[in-house]
PDB file of C-alpha atoms in Angstrom:
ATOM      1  CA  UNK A   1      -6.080 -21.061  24.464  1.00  0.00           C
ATOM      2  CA  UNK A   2      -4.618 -19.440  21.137  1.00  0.00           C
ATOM      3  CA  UNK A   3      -6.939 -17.086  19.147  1.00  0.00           C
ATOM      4  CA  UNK A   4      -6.956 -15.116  16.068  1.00  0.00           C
ATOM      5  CA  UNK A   5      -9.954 -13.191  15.742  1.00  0.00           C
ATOM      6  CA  UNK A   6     -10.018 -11.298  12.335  1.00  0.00           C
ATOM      7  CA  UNK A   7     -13.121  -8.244  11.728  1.00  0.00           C
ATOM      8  CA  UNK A   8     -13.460  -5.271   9.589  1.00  0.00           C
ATOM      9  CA  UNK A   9     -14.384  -7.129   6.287  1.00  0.00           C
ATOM     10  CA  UNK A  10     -17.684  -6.662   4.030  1.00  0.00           C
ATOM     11  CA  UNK A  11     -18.822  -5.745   0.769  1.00  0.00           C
ATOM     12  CA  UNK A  12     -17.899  -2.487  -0.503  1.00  0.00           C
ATOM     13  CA  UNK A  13     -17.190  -0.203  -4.023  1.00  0.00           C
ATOM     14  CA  UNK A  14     -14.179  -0.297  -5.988  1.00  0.00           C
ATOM     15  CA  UNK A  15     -12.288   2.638  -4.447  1.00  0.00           C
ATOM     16  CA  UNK A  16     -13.086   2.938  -1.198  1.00  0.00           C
ATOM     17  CA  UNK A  17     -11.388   1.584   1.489  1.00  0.00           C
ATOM     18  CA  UNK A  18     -11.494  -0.835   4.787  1.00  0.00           C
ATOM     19  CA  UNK A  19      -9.657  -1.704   7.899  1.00  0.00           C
ATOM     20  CA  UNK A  20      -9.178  -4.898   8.965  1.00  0.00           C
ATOM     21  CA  UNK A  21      -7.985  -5.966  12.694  1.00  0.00           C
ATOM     22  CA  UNK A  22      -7.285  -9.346  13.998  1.00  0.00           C
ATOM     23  CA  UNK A  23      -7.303  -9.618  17.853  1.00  0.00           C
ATOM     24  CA  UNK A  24      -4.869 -12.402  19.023  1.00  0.00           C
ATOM     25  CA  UNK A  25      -4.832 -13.808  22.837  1.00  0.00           C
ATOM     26  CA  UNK A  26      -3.050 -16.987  24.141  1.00  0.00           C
ATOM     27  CA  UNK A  27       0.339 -16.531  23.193  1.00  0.00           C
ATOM     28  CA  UNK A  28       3.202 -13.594  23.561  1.00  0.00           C
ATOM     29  CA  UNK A  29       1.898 -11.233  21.039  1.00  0.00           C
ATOM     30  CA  UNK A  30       4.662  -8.990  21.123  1.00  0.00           C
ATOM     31  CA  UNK A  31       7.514 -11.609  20.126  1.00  0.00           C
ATOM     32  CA  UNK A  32       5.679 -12.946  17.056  1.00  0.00           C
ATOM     33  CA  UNK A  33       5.652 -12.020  13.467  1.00  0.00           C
ATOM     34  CA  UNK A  34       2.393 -10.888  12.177  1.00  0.00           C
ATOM     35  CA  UNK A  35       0.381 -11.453   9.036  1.00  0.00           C
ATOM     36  CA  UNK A  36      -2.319 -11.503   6.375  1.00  0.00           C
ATOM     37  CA  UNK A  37      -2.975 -13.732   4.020  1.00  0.00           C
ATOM     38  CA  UNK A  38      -6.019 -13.792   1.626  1.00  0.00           C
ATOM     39  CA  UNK A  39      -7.220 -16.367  -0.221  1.00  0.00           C
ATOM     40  CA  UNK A  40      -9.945 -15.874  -3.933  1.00  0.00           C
ATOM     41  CA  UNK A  41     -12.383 -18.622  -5.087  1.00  0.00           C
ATOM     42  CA  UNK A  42     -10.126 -20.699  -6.695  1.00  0.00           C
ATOM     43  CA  UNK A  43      -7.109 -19.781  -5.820  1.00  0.00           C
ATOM     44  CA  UNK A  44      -4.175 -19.991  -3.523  1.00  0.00           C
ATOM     45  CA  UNK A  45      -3.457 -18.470   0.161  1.00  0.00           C
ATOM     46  CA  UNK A  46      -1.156 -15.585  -0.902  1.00  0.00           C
ATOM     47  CA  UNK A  47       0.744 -13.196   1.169  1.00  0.00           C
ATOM     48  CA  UNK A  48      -0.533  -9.496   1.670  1.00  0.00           C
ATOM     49  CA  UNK A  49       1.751  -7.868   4.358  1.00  0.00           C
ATOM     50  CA  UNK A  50       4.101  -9.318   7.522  1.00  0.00           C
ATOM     51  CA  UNK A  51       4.917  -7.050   9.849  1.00  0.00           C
ATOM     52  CA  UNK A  52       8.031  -7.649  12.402  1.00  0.00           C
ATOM     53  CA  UNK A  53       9.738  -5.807  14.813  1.00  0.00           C
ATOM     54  CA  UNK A  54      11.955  -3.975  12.337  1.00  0.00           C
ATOM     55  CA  UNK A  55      10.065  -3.602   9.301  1.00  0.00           C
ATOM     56  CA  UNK A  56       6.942  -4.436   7.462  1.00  0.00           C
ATOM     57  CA  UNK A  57       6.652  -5.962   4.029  1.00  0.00           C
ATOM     58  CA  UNK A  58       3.718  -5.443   1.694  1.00  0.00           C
ATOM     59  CA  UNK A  59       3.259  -7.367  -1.769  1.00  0.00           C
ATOM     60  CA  UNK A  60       3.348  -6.031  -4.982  1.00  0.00           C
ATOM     61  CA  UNK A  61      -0.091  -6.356  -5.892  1.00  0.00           C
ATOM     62  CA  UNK A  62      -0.956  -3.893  -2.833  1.00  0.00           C
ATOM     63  CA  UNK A  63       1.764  -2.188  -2.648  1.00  0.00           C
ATOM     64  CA  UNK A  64       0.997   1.743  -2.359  1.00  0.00           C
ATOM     65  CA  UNK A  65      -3.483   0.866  -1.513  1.00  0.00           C
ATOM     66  CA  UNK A  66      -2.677  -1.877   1.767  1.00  0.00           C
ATOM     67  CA  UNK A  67      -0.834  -0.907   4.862  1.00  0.00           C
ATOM     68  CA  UNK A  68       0.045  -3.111   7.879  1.00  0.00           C
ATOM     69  CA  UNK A  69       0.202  -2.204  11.299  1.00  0.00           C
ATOM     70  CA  UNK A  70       0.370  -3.500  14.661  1.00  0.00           C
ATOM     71  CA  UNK A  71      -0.561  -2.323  18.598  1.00  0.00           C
ATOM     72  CA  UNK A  72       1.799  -4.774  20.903  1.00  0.00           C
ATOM     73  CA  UNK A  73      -0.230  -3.181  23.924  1.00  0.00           C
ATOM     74  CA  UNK A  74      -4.015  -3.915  22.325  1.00  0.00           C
ATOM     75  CA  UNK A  75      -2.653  -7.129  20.906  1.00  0.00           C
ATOM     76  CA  UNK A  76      -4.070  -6.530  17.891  1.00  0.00           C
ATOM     77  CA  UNK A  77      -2.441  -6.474  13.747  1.00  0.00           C
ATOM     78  CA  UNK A  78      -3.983  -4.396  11.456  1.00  0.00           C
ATOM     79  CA  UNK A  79      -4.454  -4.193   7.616  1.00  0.00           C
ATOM     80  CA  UNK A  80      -5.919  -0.524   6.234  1.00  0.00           C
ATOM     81  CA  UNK A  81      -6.682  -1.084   2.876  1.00  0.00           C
ATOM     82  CA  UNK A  82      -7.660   1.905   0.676  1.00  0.00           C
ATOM     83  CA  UNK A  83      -8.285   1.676  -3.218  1.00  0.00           C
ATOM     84  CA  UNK A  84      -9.976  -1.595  -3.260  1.00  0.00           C
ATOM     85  CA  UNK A  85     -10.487  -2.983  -6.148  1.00  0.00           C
ATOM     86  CA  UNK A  86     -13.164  -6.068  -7.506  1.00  0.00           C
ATOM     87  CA  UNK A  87      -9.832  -8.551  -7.517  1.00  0.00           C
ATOM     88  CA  UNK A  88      -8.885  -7.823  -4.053  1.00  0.00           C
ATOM     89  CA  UNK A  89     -12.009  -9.966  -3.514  1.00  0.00           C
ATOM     90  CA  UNK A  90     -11.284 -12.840  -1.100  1.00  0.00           C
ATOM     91  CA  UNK A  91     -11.147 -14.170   2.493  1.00  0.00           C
ATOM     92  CA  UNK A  92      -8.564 -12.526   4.599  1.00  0.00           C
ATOM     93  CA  UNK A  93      -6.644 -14.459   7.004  1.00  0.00           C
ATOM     94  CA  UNK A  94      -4.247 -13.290   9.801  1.00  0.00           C
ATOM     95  CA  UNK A  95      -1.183 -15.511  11.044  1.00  0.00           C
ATOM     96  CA  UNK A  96       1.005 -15.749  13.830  1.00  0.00           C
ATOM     97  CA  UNK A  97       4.213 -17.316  13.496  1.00  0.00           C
ATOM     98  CA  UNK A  98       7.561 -17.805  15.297  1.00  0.00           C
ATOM     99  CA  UNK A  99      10.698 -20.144  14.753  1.00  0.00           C
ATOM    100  CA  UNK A 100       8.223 -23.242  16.335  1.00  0.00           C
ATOM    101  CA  UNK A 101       4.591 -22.247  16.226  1.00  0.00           C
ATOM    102  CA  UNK A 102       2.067 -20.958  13.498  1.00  0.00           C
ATOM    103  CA  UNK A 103      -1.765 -20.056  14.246  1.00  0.00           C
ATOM    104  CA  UNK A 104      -4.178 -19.271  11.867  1.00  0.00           C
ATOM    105  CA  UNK A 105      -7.628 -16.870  12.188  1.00  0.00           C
ATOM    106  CA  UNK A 106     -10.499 -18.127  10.696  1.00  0.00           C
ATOM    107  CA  UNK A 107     -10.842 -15.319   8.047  1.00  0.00           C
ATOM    108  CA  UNK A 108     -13.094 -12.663   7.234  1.00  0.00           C
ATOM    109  CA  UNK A 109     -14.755 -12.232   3.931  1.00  0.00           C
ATOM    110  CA  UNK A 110     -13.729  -9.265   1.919  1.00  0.00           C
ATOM    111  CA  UNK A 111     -16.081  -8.242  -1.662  1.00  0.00           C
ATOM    112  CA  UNK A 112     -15.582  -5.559  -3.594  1.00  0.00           C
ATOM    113  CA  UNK A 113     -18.236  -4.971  -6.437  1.00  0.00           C
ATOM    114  CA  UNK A 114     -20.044  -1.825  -8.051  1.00  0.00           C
TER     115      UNK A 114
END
């Protein structure tokens, strides 16, 4: 049985920071590409980071504040996020994809307010 398990959100201050992990069982970790997504009220899914075996890509908007990582031997993708601010305010999603499959975690809620 696939699963995503995504922790490491909560409410914090602009500024300071958070890790997020997302435990993954069911499927070969290692040969997958790897990553978050978040989605605001109101808004679409976007794109935070992918990681792959050769590189890692981060967007724009948290570029320099939001680094991806990943542990082939725990299983486990990682998003350290330092700087938040209010607008990275969402729910924070990890995926799993390959050239014929795609699994989703259920999310974990991230706030940031003063």
């Amino acid at each position: 049985q696939v699963q995503l398990v995504e922790s490491g959100g909560g409410l914090v201050q602009p500024g300071e920071s958070l890790r997020l992990s997302c435990a993954a069982s069911g499927f070969t970790f290692s040969s997958f590409t790897m990553s978050w997504y978040r989605q605001a009220p109101g808004k679409e899914r976007e794109l935070v980071a992918r990681i792959v075996s050769i590189g890692a890509y981060t967007a724009d908007s948290v570029r320099g504040r939001f680094a991806i990582s990943r542990d082939n031997g725990k299983n486990t993708v990682y998003l350290q996020m330092n700087n938040l601010k209010p607008e990275d305010t969402a729910v924070y999603y990890c995926k799993a994809r390959n050239a014929a499959l795609e699994y989703w975690g259920q999310g974990t809620q991230v706030t940031v307010s003063s």
